[in-house]
CSV table of C-alpha atoms and ligand atoms in Angstrom, one decimal:
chain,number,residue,atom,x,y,z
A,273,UNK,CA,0.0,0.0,0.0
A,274,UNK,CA,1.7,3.6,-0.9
A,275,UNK,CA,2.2,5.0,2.8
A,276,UNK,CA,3.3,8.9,1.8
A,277,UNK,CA,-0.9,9.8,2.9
A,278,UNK,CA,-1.1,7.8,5.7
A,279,UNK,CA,2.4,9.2,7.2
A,280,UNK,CA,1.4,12.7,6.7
A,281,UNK,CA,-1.8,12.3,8.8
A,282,UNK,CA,0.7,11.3,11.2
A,283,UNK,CA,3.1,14.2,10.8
A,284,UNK,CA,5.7,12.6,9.1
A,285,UNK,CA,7.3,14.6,6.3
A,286,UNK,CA,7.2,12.8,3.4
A,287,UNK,CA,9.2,12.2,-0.3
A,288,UNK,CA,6.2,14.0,-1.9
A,289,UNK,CA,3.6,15.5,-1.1
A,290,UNK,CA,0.6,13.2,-1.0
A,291,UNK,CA,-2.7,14.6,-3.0
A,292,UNK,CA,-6.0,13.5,-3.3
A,293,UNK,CA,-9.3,15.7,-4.1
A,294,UNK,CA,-12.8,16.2,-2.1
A,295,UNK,CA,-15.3,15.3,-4.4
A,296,UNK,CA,-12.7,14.0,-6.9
A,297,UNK,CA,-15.2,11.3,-7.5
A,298,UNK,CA,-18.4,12.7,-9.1
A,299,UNK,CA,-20.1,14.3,-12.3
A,300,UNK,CA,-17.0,16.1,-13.8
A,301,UNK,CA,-15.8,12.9,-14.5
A,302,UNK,CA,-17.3,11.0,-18.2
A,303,UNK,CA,-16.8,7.6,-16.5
A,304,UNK,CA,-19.3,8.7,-13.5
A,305,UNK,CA,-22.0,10.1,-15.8
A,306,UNK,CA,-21.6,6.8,-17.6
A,307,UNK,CA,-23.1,5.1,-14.7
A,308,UNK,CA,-25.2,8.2,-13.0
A,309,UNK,CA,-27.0,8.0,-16.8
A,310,UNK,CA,-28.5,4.4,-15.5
A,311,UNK,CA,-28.8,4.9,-11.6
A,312,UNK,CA,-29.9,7.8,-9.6
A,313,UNK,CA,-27.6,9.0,-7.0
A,314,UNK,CA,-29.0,7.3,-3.9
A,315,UNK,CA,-28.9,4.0,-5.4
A,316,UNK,CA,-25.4,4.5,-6.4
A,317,UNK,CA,-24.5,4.7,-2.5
A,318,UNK,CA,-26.7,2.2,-1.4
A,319,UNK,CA,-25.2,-0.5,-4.0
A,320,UNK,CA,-21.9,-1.7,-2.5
A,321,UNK,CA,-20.6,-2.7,-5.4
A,322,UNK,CA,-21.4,0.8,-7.7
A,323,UNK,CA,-20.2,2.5,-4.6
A,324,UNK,CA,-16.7,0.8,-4.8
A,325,UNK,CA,-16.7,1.2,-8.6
A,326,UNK,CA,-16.8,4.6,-8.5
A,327,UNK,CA,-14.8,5.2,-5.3
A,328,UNK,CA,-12.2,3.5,-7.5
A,329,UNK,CA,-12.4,5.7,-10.6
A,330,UNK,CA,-10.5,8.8,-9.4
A,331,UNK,CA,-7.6,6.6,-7.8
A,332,UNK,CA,-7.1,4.9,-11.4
A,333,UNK,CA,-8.0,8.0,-13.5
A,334,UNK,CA,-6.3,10.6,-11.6
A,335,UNK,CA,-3.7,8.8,-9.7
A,336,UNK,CA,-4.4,10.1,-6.2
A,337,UNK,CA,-2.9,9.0,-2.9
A,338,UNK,CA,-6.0,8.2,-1.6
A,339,UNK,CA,-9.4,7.1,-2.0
A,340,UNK,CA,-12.4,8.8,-0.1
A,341,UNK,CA,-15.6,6.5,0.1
A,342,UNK,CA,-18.3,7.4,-2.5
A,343,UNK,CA,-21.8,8.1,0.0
A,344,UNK,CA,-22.5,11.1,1.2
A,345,UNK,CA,-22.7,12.8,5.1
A,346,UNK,CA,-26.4,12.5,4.8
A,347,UNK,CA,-26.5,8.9,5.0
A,348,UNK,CA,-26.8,7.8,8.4
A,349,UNK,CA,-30.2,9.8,8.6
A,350,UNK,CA,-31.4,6.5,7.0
A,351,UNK,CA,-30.6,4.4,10.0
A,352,UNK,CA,-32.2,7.0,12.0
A,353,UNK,CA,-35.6,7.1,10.7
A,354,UNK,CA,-34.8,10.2,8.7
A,355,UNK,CA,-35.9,10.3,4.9
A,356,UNK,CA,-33.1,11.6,2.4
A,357,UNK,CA,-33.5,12.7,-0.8
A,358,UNK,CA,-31.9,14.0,-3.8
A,359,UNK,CA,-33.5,15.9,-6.3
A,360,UNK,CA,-32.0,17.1,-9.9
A,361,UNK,CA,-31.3,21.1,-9.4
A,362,UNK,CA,-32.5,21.0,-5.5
A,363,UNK,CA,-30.0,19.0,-3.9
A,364,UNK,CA,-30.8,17.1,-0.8
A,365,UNK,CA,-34.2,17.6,0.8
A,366,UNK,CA,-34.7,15.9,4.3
A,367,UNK,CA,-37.9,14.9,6.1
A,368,UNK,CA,-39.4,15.3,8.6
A,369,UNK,CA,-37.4,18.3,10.0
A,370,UNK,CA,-36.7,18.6,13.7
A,371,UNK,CA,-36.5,22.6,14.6
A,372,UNK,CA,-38.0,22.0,18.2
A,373,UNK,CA,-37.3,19.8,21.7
A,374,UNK,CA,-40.8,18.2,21.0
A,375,UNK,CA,-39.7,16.9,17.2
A,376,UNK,CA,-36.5,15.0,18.4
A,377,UNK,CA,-39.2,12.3,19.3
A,378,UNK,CA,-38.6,11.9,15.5
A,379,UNK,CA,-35.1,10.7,15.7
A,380,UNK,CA,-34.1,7.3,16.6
A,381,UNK,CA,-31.2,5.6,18.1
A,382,UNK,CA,-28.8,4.6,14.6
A,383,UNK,CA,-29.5,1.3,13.8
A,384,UNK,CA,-26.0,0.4,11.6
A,385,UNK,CA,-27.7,-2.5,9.8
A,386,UNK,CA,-30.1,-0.4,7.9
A,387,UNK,CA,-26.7,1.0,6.6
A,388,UNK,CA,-24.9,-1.8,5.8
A,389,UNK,CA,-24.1,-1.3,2.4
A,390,UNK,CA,-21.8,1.6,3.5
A,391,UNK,CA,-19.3,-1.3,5.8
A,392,UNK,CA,-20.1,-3.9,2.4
A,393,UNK,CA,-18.7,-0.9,0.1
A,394,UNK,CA,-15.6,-0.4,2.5
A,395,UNK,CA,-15.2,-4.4,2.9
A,396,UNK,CA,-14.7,-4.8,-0.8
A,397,UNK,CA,-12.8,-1.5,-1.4
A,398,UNK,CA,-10.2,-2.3,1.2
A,399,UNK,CA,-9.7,-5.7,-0.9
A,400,UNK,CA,-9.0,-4.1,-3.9
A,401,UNK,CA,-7.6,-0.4,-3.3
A,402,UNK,CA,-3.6,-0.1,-3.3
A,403,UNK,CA,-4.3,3.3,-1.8
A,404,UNK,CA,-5.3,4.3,1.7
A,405,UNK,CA,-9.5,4.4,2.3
A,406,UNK,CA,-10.9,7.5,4.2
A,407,UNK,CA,-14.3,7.0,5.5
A,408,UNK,CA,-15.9,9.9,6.5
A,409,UNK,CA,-19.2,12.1,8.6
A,410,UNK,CA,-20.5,14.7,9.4
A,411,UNK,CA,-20.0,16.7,12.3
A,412,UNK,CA,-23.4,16.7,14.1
A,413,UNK,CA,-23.3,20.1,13.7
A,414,UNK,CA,-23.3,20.4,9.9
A,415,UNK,CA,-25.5,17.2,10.2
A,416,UNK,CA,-28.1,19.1,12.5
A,417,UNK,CA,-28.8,21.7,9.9
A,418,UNK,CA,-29.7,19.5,7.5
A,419,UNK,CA,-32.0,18.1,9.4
A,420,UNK,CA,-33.4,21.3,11.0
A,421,UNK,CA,-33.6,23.1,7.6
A,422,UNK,CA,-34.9,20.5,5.5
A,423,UNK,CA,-32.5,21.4,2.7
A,424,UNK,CA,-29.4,23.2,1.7
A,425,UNK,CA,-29.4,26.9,2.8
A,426,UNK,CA,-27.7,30.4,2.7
A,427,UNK,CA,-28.8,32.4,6.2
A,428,UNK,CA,-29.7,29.2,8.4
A,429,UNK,CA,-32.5,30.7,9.9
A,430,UNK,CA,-34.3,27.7,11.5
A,431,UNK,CA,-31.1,26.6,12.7
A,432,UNK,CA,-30.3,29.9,14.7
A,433,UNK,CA,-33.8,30.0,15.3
A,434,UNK,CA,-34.0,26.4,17.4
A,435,UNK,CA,-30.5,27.2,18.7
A,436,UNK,CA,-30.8,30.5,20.3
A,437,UNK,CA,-34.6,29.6,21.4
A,438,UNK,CA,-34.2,26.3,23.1
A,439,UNK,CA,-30.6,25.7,23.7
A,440,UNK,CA,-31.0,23.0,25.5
A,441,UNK,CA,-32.9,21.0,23.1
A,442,UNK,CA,-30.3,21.8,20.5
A,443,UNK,CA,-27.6,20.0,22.9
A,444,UNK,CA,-29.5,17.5,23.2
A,445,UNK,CA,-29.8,16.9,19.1
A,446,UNK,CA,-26.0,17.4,19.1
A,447,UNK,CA,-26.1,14.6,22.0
A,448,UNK,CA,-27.9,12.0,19.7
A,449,UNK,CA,-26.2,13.3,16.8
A,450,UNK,CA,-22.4,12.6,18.6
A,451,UNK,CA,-23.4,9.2,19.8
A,452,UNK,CA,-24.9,8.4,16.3
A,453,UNK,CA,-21.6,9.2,14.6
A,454,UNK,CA,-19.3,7.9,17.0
A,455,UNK,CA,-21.3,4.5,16.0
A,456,UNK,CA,-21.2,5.0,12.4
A,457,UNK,CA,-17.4,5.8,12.1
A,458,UNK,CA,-16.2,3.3,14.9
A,459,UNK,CA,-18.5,0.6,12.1
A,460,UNK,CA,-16.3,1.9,9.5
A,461,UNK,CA,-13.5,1.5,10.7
A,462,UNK,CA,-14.3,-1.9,12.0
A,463,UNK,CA,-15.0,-2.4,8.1
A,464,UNK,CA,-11.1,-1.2,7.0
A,465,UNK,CA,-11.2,2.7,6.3
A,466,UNK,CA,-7.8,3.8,7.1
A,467,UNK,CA,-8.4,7.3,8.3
A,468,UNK,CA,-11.8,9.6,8.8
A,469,UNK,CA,-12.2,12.6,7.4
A,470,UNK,CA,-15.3,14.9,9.7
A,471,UNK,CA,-17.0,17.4,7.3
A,472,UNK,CA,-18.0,20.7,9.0
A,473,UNK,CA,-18.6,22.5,6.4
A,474,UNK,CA,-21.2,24.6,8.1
A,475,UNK,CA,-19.6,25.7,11.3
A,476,UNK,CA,-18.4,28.7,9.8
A,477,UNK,CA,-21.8,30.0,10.1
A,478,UNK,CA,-21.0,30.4,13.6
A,479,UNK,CA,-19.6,33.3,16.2
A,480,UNK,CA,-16.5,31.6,18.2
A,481,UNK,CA,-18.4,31.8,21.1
A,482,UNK,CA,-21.2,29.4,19.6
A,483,UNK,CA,-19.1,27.4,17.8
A,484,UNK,CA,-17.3,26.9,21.5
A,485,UNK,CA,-20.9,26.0,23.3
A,486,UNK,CA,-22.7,24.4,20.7
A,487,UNK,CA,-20.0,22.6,17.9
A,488,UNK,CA,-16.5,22.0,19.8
A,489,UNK,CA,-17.6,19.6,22.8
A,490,UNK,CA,-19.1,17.4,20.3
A,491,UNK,CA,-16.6,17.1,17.9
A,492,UNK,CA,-13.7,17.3,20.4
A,493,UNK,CA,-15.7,14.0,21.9
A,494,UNK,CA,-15.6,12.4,18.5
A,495,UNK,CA,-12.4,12.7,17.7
A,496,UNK,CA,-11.0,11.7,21.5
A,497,UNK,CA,-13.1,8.6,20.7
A,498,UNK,CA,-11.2,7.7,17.5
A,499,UNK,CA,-8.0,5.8,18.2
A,500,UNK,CA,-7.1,3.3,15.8
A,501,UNK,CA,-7.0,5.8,13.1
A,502,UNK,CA,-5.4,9.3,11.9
A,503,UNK,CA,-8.8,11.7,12.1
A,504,UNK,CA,-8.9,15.1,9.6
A,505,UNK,CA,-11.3,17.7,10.7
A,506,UNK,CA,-12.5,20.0,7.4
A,507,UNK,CA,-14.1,23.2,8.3
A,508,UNK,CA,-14.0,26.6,6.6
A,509,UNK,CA,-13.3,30.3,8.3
A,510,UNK,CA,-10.6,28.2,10.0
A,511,UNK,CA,-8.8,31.7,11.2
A,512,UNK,CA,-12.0,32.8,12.7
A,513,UNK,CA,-12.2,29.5,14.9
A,514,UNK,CA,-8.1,29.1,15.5
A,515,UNK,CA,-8.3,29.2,19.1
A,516,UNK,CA,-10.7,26.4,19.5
A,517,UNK,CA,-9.2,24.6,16.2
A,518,UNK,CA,-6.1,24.4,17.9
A,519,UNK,CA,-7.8,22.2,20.7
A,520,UNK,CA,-9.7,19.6,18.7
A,521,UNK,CA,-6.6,17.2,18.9
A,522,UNK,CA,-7.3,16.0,15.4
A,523,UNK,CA,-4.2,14.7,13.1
A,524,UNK,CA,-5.2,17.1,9.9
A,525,UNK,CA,-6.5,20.2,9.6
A,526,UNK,CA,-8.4,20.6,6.0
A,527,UNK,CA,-8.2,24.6,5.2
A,528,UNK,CA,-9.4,26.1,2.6
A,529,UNK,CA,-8.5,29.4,0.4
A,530,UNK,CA,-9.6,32.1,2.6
A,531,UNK,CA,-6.3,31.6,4.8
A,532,UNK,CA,-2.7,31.7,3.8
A,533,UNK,CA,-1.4,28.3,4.0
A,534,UNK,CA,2.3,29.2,5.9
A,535,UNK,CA,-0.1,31.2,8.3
A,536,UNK,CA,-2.0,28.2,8.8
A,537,UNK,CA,1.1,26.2,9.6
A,538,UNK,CA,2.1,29.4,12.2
A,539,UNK,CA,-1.1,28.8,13.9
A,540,UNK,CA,-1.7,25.4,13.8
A,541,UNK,CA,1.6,23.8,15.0
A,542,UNK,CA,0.4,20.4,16.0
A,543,UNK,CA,-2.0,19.4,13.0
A,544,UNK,CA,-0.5,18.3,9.6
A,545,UNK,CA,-2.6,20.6,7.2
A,546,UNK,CA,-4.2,19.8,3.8
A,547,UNK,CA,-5.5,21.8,1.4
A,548,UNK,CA,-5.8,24.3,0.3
A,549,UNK,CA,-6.0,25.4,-3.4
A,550,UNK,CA,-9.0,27.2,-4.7
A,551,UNK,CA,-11.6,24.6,-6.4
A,552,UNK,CA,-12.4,27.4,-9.1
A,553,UNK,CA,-8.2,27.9,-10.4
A,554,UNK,CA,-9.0,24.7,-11.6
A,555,UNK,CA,-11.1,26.7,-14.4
A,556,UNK,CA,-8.7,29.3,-15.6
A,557,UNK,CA,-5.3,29.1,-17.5
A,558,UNK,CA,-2.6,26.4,-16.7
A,559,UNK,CA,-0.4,29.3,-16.2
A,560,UNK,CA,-2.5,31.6,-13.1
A,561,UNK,CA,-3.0,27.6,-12.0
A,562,UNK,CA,0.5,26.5,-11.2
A,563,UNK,CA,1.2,29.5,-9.9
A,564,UNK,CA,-0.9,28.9,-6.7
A,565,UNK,CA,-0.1,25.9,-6.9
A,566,UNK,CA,3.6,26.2,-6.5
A,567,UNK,CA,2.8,28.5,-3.9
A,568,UNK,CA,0.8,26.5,-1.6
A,569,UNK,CA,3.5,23.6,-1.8
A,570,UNK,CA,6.2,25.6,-1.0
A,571,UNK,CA,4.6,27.5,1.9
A,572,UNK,CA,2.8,24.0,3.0
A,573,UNK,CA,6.7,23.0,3.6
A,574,UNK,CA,6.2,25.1,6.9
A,575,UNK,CA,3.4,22.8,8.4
A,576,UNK,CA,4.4,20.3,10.6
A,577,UNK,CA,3.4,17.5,7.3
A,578,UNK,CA,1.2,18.3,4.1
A,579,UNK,CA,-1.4,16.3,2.1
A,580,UNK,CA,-2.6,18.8,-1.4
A,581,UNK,CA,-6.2,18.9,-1.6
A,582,UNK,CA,-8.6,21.5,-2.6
A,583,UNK,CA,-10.4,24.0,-0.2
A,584,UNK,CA,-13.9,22.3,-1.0
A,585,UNK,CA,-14.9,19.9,-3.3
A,586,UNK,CA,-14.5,19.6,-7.4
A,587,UNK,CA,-16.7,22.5,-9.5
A,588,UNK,CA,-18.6,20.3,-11.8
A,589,UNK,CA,-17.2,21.9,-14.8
A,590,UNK,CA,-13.3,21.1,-14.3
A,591,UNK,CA,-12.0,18.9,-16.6
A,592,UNK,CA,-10.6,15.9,-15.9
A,593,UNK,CA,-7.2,16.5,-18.2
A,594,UNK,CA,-6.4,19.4,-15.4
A,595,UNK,CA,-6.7,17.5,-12.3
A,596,UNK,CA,-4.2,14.6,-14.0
A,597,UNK,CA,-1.9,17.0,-14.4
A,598,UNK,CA,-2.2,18.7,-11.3
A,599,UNK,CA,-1.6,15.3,-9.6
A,600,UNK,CA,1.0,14.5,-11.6
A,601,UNK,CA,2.7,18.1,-11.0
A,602,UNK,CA,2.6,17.7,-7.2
A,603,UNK,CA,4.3,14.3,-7.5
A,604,UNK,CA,6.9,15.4,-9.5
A,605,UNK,CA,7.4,19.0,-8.0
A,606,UNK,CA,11.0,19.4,-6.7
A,607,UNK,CA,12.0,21.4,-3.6
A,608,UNK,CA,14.6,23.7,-3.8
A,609,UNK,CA,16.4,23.4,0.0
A,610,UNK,CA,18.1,26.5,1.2
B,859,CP3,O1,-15.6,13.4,-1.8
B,859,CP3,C1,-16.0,12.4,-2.4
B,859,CP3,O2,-15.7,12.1,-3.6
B,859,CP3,C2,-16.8,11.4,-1.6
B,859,CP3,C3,-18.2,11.4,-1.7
B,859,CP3,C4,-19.0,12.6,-1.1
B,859,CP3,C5,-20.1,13.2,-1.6
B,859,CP3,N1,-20.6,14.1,-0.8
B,859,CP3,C6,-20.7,12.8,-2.9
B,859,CP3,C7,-21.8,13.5,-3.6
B,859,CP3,C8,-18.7,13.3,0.1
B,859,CP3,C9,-17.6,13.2,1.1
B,859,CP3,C10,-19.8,14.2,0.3
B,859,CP3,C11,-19.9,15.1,1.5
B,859,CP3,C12,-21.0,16.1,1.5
B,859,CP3,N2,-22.3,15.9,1.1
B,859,CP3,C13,-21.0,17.3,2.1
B,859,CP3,C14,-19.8,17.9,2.9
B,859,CP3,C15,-18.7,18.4,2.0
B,859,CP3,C16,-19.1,19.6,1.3
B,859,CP3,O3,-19.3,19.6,0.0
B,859,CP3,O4,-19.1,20.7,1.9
B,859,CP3,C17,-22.2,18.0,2.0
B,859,CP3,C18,-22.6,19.4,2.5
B,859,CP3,C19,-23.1,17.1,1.4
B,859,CP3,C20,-24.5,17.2,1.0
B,859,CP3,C21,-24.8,17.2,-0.4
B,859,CP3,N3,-24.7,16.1,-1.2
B,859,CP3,C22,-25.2,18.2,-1.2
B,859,CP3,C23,-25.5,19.7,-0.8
B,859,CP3,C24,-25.4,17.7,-2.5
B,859,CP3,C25,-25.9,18.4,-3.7
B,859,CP3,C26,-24.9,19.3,-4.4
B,859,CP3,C27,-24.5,18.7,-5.7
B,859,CP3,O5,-23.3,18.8,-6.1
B,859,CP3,O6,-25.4,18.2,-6.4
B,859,CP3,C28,-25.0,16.4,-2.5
B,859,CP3,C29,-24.9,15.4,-3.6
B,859,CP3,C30,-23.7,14.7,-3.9
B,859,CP3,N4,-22.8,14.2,-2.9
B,859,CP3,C31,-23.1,14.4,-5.2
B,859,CP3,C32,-22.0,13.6,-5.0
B,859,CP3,C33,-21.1,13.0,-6.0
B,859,CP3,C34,-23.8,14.7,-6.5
B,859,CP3,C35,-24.7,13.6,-6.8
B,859,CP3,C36,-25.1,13.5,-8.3
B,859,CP3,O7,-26.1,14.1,-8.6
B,859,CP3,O8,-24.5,12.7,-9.0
């Protein structure tokens, strides 16, 4: 198995700098429509085997350093009598919502078999993959507004709404929410993933102060409760958050664009850091492109180890020649020592 991801969770400087891409496997790619033509998206992570295909098409096409599961955070709503779906041009929509103390009647304890395909999908992925496996969540933060909203949203208003009106009945959906993941990703892990990635992608949404009350004791108790296996935390308006970031005791911070990556490292001395190019270069001219590019890989030499990976997930309309050779550019990219 090719080790350079793996050791950079872990802080180890490595040969080259590992890369791999959030949503490197999905709709930009001809081989995925090729499938998503025949299958709607929901079946395609409930089939174990279409899950594994796919999650392997951006480790053979693109030659990344790692594979990321192909599901989505949403799924373990399922085995908590939650309904998910997807809808063309409206993204997820989730039902029934839970915006007061009286709806978390609503929510059940997980129940992991009526997710199985997810630990099925790993189980054959960790057979065949010559590449490390992240398995990944939500944090029950990000999870929560889902659920509380109903579907993807700008201002977050029923979220503020239920948070600021009955905080303790939005601890205790962050309780259930905390136990429920600490279920699913121990399961996954069980299965063979080699690392967890935790998606907040909403907690920059938040003041520090609520991110401190209402996000970081749950997450913090996730992550103390992985220990088999290198944990990345991804948020955004990480420079916002530093002083609690700097607590969570993860192996890898994610970043994204909005911060300078050698500031990052200054700030964030214990975590190896990944990231943290701009999805959208990916749509300009090679040359602005490799700019950054270079940029970020010689001012990631500052963190304590570096995996390359975008500040959020593939933009649809990249093409898949630019991402091979990206990849292939961060492989070969030599270091000048001074
Ligand atoms: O990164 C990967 O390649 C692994 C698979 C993965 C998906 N979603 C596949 C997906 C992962 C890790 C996610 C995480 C996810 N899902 C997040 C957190 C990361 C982020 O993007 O901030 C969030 C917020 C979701 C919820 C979600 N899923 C939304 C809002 C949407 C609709 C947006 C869109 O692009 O259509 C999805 C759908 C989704 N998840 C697709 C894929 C490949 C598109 C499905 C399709 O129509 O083919």
């Amino acid at each position: 198995m090719k080790e350079a991801f793996l050791k950079a969770c872990r802080g180890i400087k490595t040969d080259y700098i590992p890369v791999w891409f959030m949503r490197q496997a999905g709709r930009y790619m001809p081989e995925y429509q090729k499938i998503r033509q025949k299958y709607d998206f929901l079946t395609m992570c409930k089939t174990p085997e279409i899950a594994a295909e796919v999650t392997l098409q951006p480790v053979k096409i693109l030659g990344v350093d790692a594979a990321i599961l192909f599901s989505d955070i949403l799924i373990p709503l399922e085995g908590m009598g939650i309904k998910i779906e997807f809808i063309e041009d409206k993204g997820p929509q989730v039902s029934p919502t839970i915006r007061t103390f009286s709806h978390l009647k609503n929510l059940r304890e997980i129940q992991l078999e009526a997710v199985g395909y997810v630990f099925s999908a790993i189980k054959i992925l960790v057979r065949e993959l010559h590449v490390p496996l992240i398995g990944f969540s939500a944090s029950p933060f990000t999870l929560a507004t889902y659920v509380i909203e109903g579907c993807s949203t700008k201002e977050f208003i029923n979220t503020k709404r239920f948070m600021f009106s009955e905080p303790a009945g939005f601890h205790k959906l962050m309780e259930l929410f905390t136990e429920a993941t600490l279920k699913y990703l121990t399961e996954q892990i069980k299965a063979g993933v080699h690392a967890i990635q935790i998606f907040d992608t909403w907690a920059g949404i938040l003041s520090p102060l609520d991110y401190e009350i209402f996000v970081k004791p749950y997450v913090k108790r996730i992550i103390d409760g992985i220990k088999s296996v290198p944990v990345i935390y991804f948020c955004s308006n990480t420079s916002g958050l530093a002083n609690h970031l700097k607590e969570l005791n993860a192996n890898v911070l994610s970043i994204d664009w909005r911060i300078d990556i050698k500031e990052a490292a200054n700030l964030f001395k214990s975590y190896s850091l990944q990231g943290n190019l701009d999805p959208l270069t990916l749509l300009g001219k090679e040359e602005e492109l490799f700019i950054r590019v270079e940029k970020i890989l010689i001012d990631g030499k500052k963190a304590k180890a570096h995996i390359f990976n975008l500040g959020h997930g593939v933009n649809i309309n990249t093409k898949v020649e630019t991402l091979k050779k990206l990849v292939d550019f961060i492989h070969e990219f030599k270091f000048v020592e001074v």
